[in-house]
Amino acid sequence: MATPLFESSIKSLPLLGRGKVRDIYAVDADKLLIVTSDRLSAFDVILPDPIPDKGRVLTAMAGFWFARLGHIVPNQLTGIDPESVVAADERDQVRGRALVVKRLKPLPIEAVVRGYVIGSGWKDYQDTGAICGIKLPAGLKQAAKLPSPIFTPASKADVGDHDENISFEEAQTRCAAALTDVLAGTGKNGAQLAAQARDAAIALYTEASNYAAGRGIIIADTKFEFGIDVAGTLHLIDEALTPDSSRFWPADSYREGISPPSYDKQYVRDYLETLTWNKKAPGPSLPAEVTTRTAAKYREAYERLTGATLD
């Protein structure tokens, strides 16, 4: 197991920003270096303790899905070795946990697809009988499977803020406002791109969940992010179908009416719920047992889904 990386310190490239998990550097005018750290956020707060090998697991799992689902929508990958764009003494920071990707204009929404009623969707359903304005059948239990997957976009919040569920119409409005200048001359508009992102997200989720079911894993829901190039072509960006962006449930322990055990960071959330913490920064330290078990859950999810092991 590699030494955990809480924060990268690449000096050979300009740092553009740090997210909850990823550090972003400029390679040139057309490409970025994205380093996936071992940071973990819960309730939109970055916790002080890294999860060993988390960044390597997320990078390997996202790479698996990018390859498997590339026929549905283009993605951000360039195929350039991250070690080739940093100084020699910085290669250990990027090895196995970084990608060189295309510079794309992100859509200002989180493209969330739900196949089951859980999380914030379950809360919305209890209050309104709908999720993001999509009316659902009455009488559904917690964790019930939906008749078909639904697209429930969310706002894209800054670090420390909460994403909020929005309607598809609001997603179209936000995309129109954010992408007008970029789409000038392409014959496309933001509302069309939002619809294209919706269709791509549902197609990605459907194929991935069918595959995962054959590996004994239920993908309850997931979040995608999309960006566009100068021609207005939609690309899958950021990560895809990892324990950070999805709920993975072991199929053999799933049942309706409860929040099923999972391979994602729900284990950490459940531990944090036992504390007297106001869910605001700074986050509390995690016991060694919690970090170790969380690392094991991430690794197991990767191994079960891909059939491979992480060196």
GROMACS .gro file of C-alpha atoms in nm:
model
  311
    1MET     CA    1   0.000   0.000   0.000
    2ALA     CA    2   0.145   0.334  -0.105
    3THR     CA    3   0.199   0.624   0.133
    4PRO     CA    4  -0.126   0.827   0.143
    5LEU     CA    5  -0.126   1.154  -0.050
    6PHE     CA    6  -0.342   1.419   0.113
    7GLU     CA    7  -0.235   1.698  -0.121
    8SER     CA    8  -0.008   1.703  -0.423
    9SER     CA    9   0.272   1.957  -0.455
   10ILE     CA   10   0.363   1.968  -0.825
   11LYS     CA   11   0.594   2.265  -0.885
   12SER     CA   12   0.672   2.203  -1.251
   13LEU     CA   13   0.318   2.292  -1.362
   14PRO     CA   14   0.087   2.582  -1.265
   15LEU     CA   15  -0.174   2.484  -1.005
   16LEU     CA   16  -0.523   2.584  -1.120
   17GLY     CA   17  -0.721   2.468  -0.820
   18ARG     CA   18  -0.801   2.201  -0.568
   19GLY     CA   19  -1.138   2.032  -0.535
   20LYS     CA   20  -1.264   1.804  -0.262
   21VAL     CA   21  -1.049   1.521  -0.394
   22ARG     CA   22  -0.863   1.633  -0.709
   23ASP     CA   23  -0.581   1.879  -0.769
   24ILE     CA   24  -0.577   2.037  -1.116
   25TYR     CA   25  -0.270   2.164  -1.299
   26ALA     CA   26  -0.222   2.324  -1.640
   27VAL     CA   27  -0.013   2.121  -1.885
   28ASP     CA   28  -0.066   2.363  -2.175
   29ALA     CA   29  -0.349   2.554  -2.342
   30ASP     CA   30  -0.525   2.232  -2.441
   31LYS     CA   31  -0.452   1.985  -2.160
   32LEU     CA   32  -0.477   1.950  -1.783
   33LEU     CA   33  -0.314   1.720  -1.530
   34ILE     CA   34  -0.565   1.591  -1.274
   35VAL     CA   35  -0.417   1.431  -0.962
   36THR     CA   36  -0.659   1.226  -0.752
   37SER     CA   37  -0.556   1.256  -0.389
   38ASP     CA   38  -0.651   1.033  -0.097
   39ARG     CA   39  -0.868   1.306   0.055
   40LEU     CA   40  -1.219   1.210   0.161
   41SER     CA   41  -1.512   1.449   0.192
   42ALA     CA   42  -1.828   1.377   0.384
   43PHE     CA   43  -2.127   1.609   0.415
   44ASP     CA   44  -1.928   1.839   0.181
   45VAL     CA   45  -1.645   1.877   0.434
   46ILE     CA   46  -1.293   1.754   0.358
   47LEU     CA   47  -1.184   1.531   0.644
   48PRO     CA   48  -0.831   1.561   0.785
   49ASP     CA   49  -0.736   1.194   0.743
   50PRO     CA   50  -0.655   1.051   0.398
   51ILE     CA   51  -0.778   0.706   0.297
   52PRO     CA   52  -0.479   0.496   0.185
   53ASP     CA   53  -0.479   0.411  -0.187
   54LYS     CA   54  -0.815   0.582  -0.241
   55GLY     CA   55  -0.683   0.798  -0.525
   56ARG     CA   56  -0.527   0.501  -0.702
   57VAL     CA   57  -0.850   0.300  -0.670
   58LEU     CA   58  -1.062   0.587  -0.805
   59THR     CA   59  -0.826   0.645  -1.098
   60ALA     CA   60  -0.812   0.276  -1.189
   61MET     CA   61  -1.189   0.234  -1.161
   62ALA     CA   62  -1.265   0.545  -1.365
   63GLY     CA   63  -1.019   0.424  -1.630
   64PHE     CA   64  -1.198   0.090  -1.645
   65TRP     CA   65  -1.534   0.260  -1.705
   66PHE     CA   66  -1.395   0.514  -1.954
   67ALA     CA   67  -1.269   0.223  -2.162
   68ARG     CA   68  -1.584   0.016  -2.127
   69LEU     CA   69  -1.830   0.298  -2.201
   70GLY     CA   70  -1.634   0.499  -2.456
   71HIS     CA   71  -1.870   0.397  -2.737
   72ILE     CA   72  -2.159   0.588  -2.574
   73VAL     CA   73  -1.999   0.932  -2.547
   74PRO     CA   74  -1.642   1.067  -2.598
   75ASN     CA   75  -1.440   1.124  -2.282
   76GLN     CA   76  -1.167   1.352  -2.156
   77LEU     CA   77  -0.871   1.111  -2.189
   78THR     CA   78  -0.567   1.197  -2.402
   79GLY     CA   79  -0.364   0.879  -2.348
   80ILE     CA   80  -0.062   1.082  -2.240
   81ASP     CA   81   0.140   0.935  -1.952
   82PRO     CA   82   0.110   1.170  -1.650
   83GLU     CA   83   0.470   1.094  -1.552
   84SER     CA   84   0.585   1.247  -1.881
   85VAL     CA   85   0.451   1.596  -1.802
   86VAL     CA   86   0.601   1.649  -1.454
   87ALA     CA   87   0.955   1.675  -1.319
   88ALA     CA   88   1.142   1.353  -1.243
   89ASP     CA   89   1.122   1.406  -0.867
   90GLU     CA   90   0.741   1.453  -0.890
   91ARG     CA   91   0.657   1.130  -1.070
   92ASP     CA   92   0.577   0.941  -0.750
   93GLN     CA   93   0.298   1.193  -0.683
   94VAL     CA   94   0.120   1.113  -1.009
   95ARG     CA   95   0.200   0.743  -1.056
   96GLY     CA   96  -0.126   0.548  -1.072
   97ARG     CA   97  -0.338   0.839  -0.952
   98ALA     CA   98  -0.330   1.103  -1.225
   99LEU     CA   99  -0.462   1.162  -1.576
  100VAL     CA  100  -0.369   1.403  -1.853
  101VAL     CA  101  -0.702   1.519  -1.996
  102LYS     CA  102  -0.841   1.756  -2.255
  103ARG     CA  103  -0.928   2.109  -2.146
  104LEU     CA  104  -1.306   2.124  -2.183
  105LYS     CA  105  -1.577   2.363  -2.072
  106PRO     CA  106  -1.775   2.190  -1.793
  107LEU     CA  107  -2.153   2.194  -1.793
  108PRO     CA  108  -2.269   2.379  -1.478
  109ILE     CA  109  -2.468   2.081  -1.348
  110GLU     CA  110  -2.418   1.744  -1.185
  111ALA     CA  111  -2.575   1.478  -1.408
  112VAL     CA  112  -2.728   1.246  -1.150
  113VAL     CA  113  -2.904   0.923  -1.248
  114ARG     CA  114  -3.104   0.724  -0.994
  115GLY     CA  115  -3.218   0.368  -1.026
  116TYR     CA  116  -3.329   0.337  -0.663
  117VAL     CA  117  -3.493   0.567  -0.408
  118ILE     CA  118  -3.224   0.652  -0.154
  119GLY     CA  119  -3.031   0.947  -0.008
  120SER     CA  120  -3.159   1.296  -0.088
  121GLY     CA  121  -3.396   1.139  -0.340
  122TRP     CA  122  -3.563   0.939  -0.064
  123LYS     CA  123  -3.604   1.257   0.141
  124ASP     CA  124  -3.756   1.441  -0.155
  125TYR     CA  125  -3.989   1.151  -0.227
  126GLN     CA  126  -4.109   1.139   0.133
  127ASP     CA  127  -4.183   1.512   0.125
  128THR     CA  128  -4.334   1.547  -0.222
  129GLY     CA  129  -4.384   1.206  -0.381
  130ALA     CA  130  -4.137   1.317  -0.648
  131ILE     CA  131  -3.764   1.363  -0.709
  132CYS     CA  132  -3.655   1.679  -0.892
  133GLY     CA  133  -4.016   1.726  -1.000
  134ILE     CA  134  -4.045   1.374  -1.143
  135LYS     CA  135  -4.359   1.217  -0.999
  136LEU     CA  136  -4.303   0.862  -0.877
  137PRO     CA  137  -4.545   0.580  -0.784
  138ALA     CA  138  -4.699   0.607  -0.439
  139GLY     CA  139  -4.599   0.373  -0.158
  140LEU     CA  140  -4.235   0.317  -0.248
  141LYS     CA  141  -4.012   0.200   0.036
  142GLN     CA  142  -3.662   0.325   0.109
  143ALA     CA  143  -3.412   0.174  -0.139
  144ALA     CA  144  -3.693   0.057  -0.372
  145LYS     CA  145  -3.595   0.001  -0.734
  146LEU     CA  146  -3.755   0.250  -0.972
  147PRO     CA  147  -3.952   0.131  -1.275
  148SER     CA  148  -3.677   0.284  -1.490
  149PRO     CA  149  -3.375   0.509  -1.419
  150ILE     CA  150  -3.446   0.880  -1.382
  151PHE     CA  151  -3.229   1.185  -1.450
  152THR     CA  152  -3.224   1.414  -1.147
  153PRO     CA  153  -2.974   1.696  -1.202
  154ALA     CA  154  -2.815   1.895  -0.923
  155SER     CA  155  -2.644   2.230  -0.895
  156LYS     CA  156  -2.265   2.223  -0.896
  157ALA     CA  157  -2.161   2.368  -0.561
  158ASP     CA  158  -1.826   2.512  -0.458
  159VAL     CA  159  -1.609   2.321  -0.212
  160GLY     CA  160  -1.777   2.336   0.128
  161ASP     CA  161  -2.122   2.409  -0.013
  162HIS     CA  162  -2.399   2.160  -0.079
  163ASP     CA  163  -2.523   2.052  -0.421
  164GLU     CA  164  -2.897   2.103  -0.454
  165ASN     CA  165  -3.142   1.898  -0.658
  166ILE     CA  166  -3.288   2.098  -0.946
  167SER     CA  167  -3.545   2.030  -1.217
  168PHE     CA  168  -3.443   1.940  -1.570
  169GLU     CA  169  -3.586   2.274  -1.687
  170GLU     CA  170  -3.359   2.454  -1.440
  171ALA     CA  171  -3.064   2.248  -1.567
  172GLN     CA  172  -3.143   2.363  -1.920
  173THR     CA  173  -3.161   2.724  -1.806
  174ARG     CA  174  -2.825   2.701  -1.629
  175CYS     CA  175  -2.659   2.538  -1.927
  176ALA     CA  176  -2.799   2.803  -2.161
  177ALA     CA  177  -2.666   3.081  -1.940
  178ALA     CA  178  -2.320   2.928  -1.894
  179LEU     CA  179  -2.252   2.799  -2.245
  180THR     CA  180  -2.385   3.069  -2.477
  181ASP     CA  181  -2.043   3.219  -2.556
  182VAL     CA  182  -1.872   2.881  -2.598
  183LEU     CA  183  -2.143   2.753  -2.832
  184ALA     CA  184  -2.148   3.059  -3.055
  185GLY     CA  185  -2.116   2.949  -3.416
  186THR     CA  186  -2.163   2.577  -3.342
  187GLY     CA  187  -2.536   2.567  -3.416
  188LYS     CA  188  -2.598   2.426  -3.068
  189ASN     CA  189  -2.743   2.574  -2.752
  190GLY     CA  190  -2.727   2.503  -2.380
  191ALA     CA  191  -3.074   2.353  -2.358
  192GLN     CA  192  -2.983   2.100  -2.627
  193LEU     CA  193  -2.660   2.013  -2.445
  194ALA     CA  194  -2.852   1.955  -2.121
  195ALA     CA  195  -3.083   1.714  -2.305
  196GLN     CA  196  -2.786   1.539  -2.462
  197ALA     CA  197  -2.620   1.507  -2.120
  198ARG     CA  198  -2.941   1.360  -1.978
  199ASP     CA  199  -2.964   1.098  -2.252
  200ALA     CA  200  -2.595   1.011  -2.228
  201ALA     CA  201  -2.609   0.984  -1.848
  202ILE     CA  202  -2.902   0.743  -1.857
  203ALA     CA  203  -2.734   0.533  -2.127
  204LEU     CA  204  -2.408   0.521  -1.928
  205TYR     CA  205  -2.588   0.427  -1.607
  206THR     CA  206  -2.800   0.161  -1.776
  207GLU     CA  207  -2.506  -0.017  -1.937
  208ALA     CA  208  -2.289   0.010  -1.626
  209SER     CA  209  -2.560  -0.112  -1.389
  210ASN     CA  210  -2.636  -0.410  -1.613
  211TYR     CA  211  -2.267  -0.501  -1.615
  212ALA     CA  212  -2.231  -0.454  -1.237
  213ALA     CA  213  -2.535  -0.671  -1.171
  214GLY     CA  214  -2.345  -0.958  -1.331
  215ARG     CA  215  -2.067  -0.896  -1.077
  216GLY     CA  216  -2.304  -0.902  -0.781
  217ILE     CA  217  -2.317  -0.526  -0.731
  218ILE     CA  218  -2.614  -0.289  -0.752
  219ILE     CA  219  -2.539   0.065  -0.867
  220ALA     CA  220  -2.815   0.250  -0.687
  221ASP     CA  221  -2.732   0.590  -0.829
  222THR     CA  222  -2.439   0.780  -0.973
  223LYS     CA  223  -2.321   1.126  -1.071
  224PHE     CA  224  -2.159   1.215  -1.403
  225GLU     CA  225  -2.002   1.537  -1.517
  226PHE     CA  226  -1.984   1.651  -1.877
  227GLY     CA  227  -1.791   1.914  -2.069
  228ILE     CA  228  -1.777   2.041  -2.426
  229ASP     CA  229  -1.499   2.125  -2.668
  230VAL     CA  230  -1.487   2.426  -2.900
  231ALA     CA  231  -1.714   2.246  -3.147
  232GLY     CA  232  -1.976   2.190  -2.877
  233THR     CA  233  -1.913   1.813  -2.866
  234LEU     CA  234  -2.021   1.657  -2.537
  235HIS     CA  235  -1.753   1.467  -2.340
  236LEU     CA  236  -1.762   1.266  -2.018
  237ILE     CA  237  -1.519   1.432  -1.774
  238ASP     CA  238  -1.402   1.419  -1.412
  239GLU     CA  239  -1.458   1.061  -1.290
  240ALA     CA  240  -1.706   0.788  -1.371
  241LEU     CA  241  -1.886   0.529  -1.159
  242THR     CA  242  -1.649   0.524  -0.860
  243PRO     CA  243  -1.734   0.480  -0.491
  244ASP     CA  244  -1.699   0.858  -0.455
  245SER     CA  245  -1.962   0.935  -0.719
  246SER     CA  246  -2.192   0.633  -0.686
  247ARG     CA  247  -2.373   0.412  -0.438
  248PHE     CA  248  -2.259   0.052  -0.475
  249TRP     CA  249  -2.460  -0.212  -0.287
  250PRO     CA  250  -2.375  -0.582  -0.254
  251ALA     CA  251  -2.666  -0.754  -0.427
  252ASP     CA  252  -2.671  -1.041  -0.179
  253SER     CA  253  -2.750  -0.812   0.116
  254TYR     CA  254  -2.994  -0.577  -0.056
  255ARG     CA  255  -3.354  -0.546   0.054
  256GLU     CA  256  -3.615  -0.272   0.049
  257GLY     CA  257  -3.700  -0.071   0.357
  258ILE     CA  258  -3.346  -0.008   0.483
  259SER     CA  259  -3.036   0.178   0.369
  260PRO     CA  260  -2.833  -0.119   0.242
  261PRO     CA  261  -2.466  -0.171   0.331
  262SER     CA  262  -2.244  -0.021   0.066
  263TYR     CA  263  -1.898  -0.005  -0.085
  264ASP     CA  264  -1.891   0.371  -0.093
  265LYS     CA  265  -1.816   0.627   0.179
  266GLN     CA  266  -2.150   0.567   0.351
  267TYR     CA  267  -1.950   0.372   0.612
  268VAL     CA  268  -1.769   0.695   0.704
  269ARG     CA  269  -2.094   0.894   0.703
  270ASP     CA  270  -2.251   0.640   0.938
  271TYR     CA  271  -1.956   0.673   1.177
  272LEU     CA  272  -1.973   1.054   1.165
  273GLU     CA  273  -2.345   1.042   1.247
  274THR     CA  274  -2.252   0.891   1.585
  275LEU     CA  275  -2.049   1.203   1.675
  276THR     CA  276  -2.158   1.537   1.813
  277TRP     CA  277  -2.035   1.723   1.505
  278ASN     CA  278  -2.223   2.004   1.332
  279LYS     CA  279  -2.115   1.887   0.983
  280LYS     CA  280  -1.918   2.203   0.923
  281ALA     CA  281  -1.544   2.248   0.873
  282PRO     CA  282  -1.314   2.149   1.025
  283GLY     CA  283  -1.409   1.784   1.006
  284PRO     CA  284  -1.324   1.541   1.286
  285SER     CA  285  -1.035   1.297   1.268
  286LEU     CA  286  -1.117   0.938   1.182
  287PRO     CA  287  -1.001   0.643   1.394
  288ALA     CA  288  -0.748   0.415   1.228
  289GLU     CA  289  -1.008   0.137   1.211
  290VAL     CA  290  -1.243   0.356   1.008
  291THR     CA  291  -0.976   0.463   0.757
  292THR     CA  292  -0.853   0.105   0.722
  293ARG     CA  293  -1.200  -0.041   0.669
  294THR     CA  294  -1.292   0.236   0.425
  295ALA     CA  295  -0.977   0.171   0.222
  296ALA     CA  296  -1.067  -0.198   0.214
  297LYS     CA  297  -1.422  -0.122   0.093
  298TYR     CA  298  -1.293   0.095  -0.193
  299ARG     CA  299  -1.045  -0.172  -0.297
  300GLU     CA  300  -1.306  -0.450  -0.277
  301ALA     CA  301  -1.545  -0.250  -0.496
  302TYR     CA  302  -1.274  -0.214  -0.760
  303GLU     CA  303  -1.178  -0.580  -0.749
  304ARG     CA  304  -1.534  -0.709  -0.761
  305LEU     CA  305  -1.634  -0.482  -1.047
  306THR     CA  306  -1.325  -0.521  -1.265
  307GLY     CA  307  -1.200  -0.866  -1.173
  308ALA     CA  308  -0.852  -0.712  -1.138
  309THR     CA  309  -0.637  -0.636  -0.836
  310LEU     CA  310  -0.456  -0.314  -0.757
  311ASP     CA  311  -0.079  -0.358  -0.734
   0.00000   0.00000   0.00000
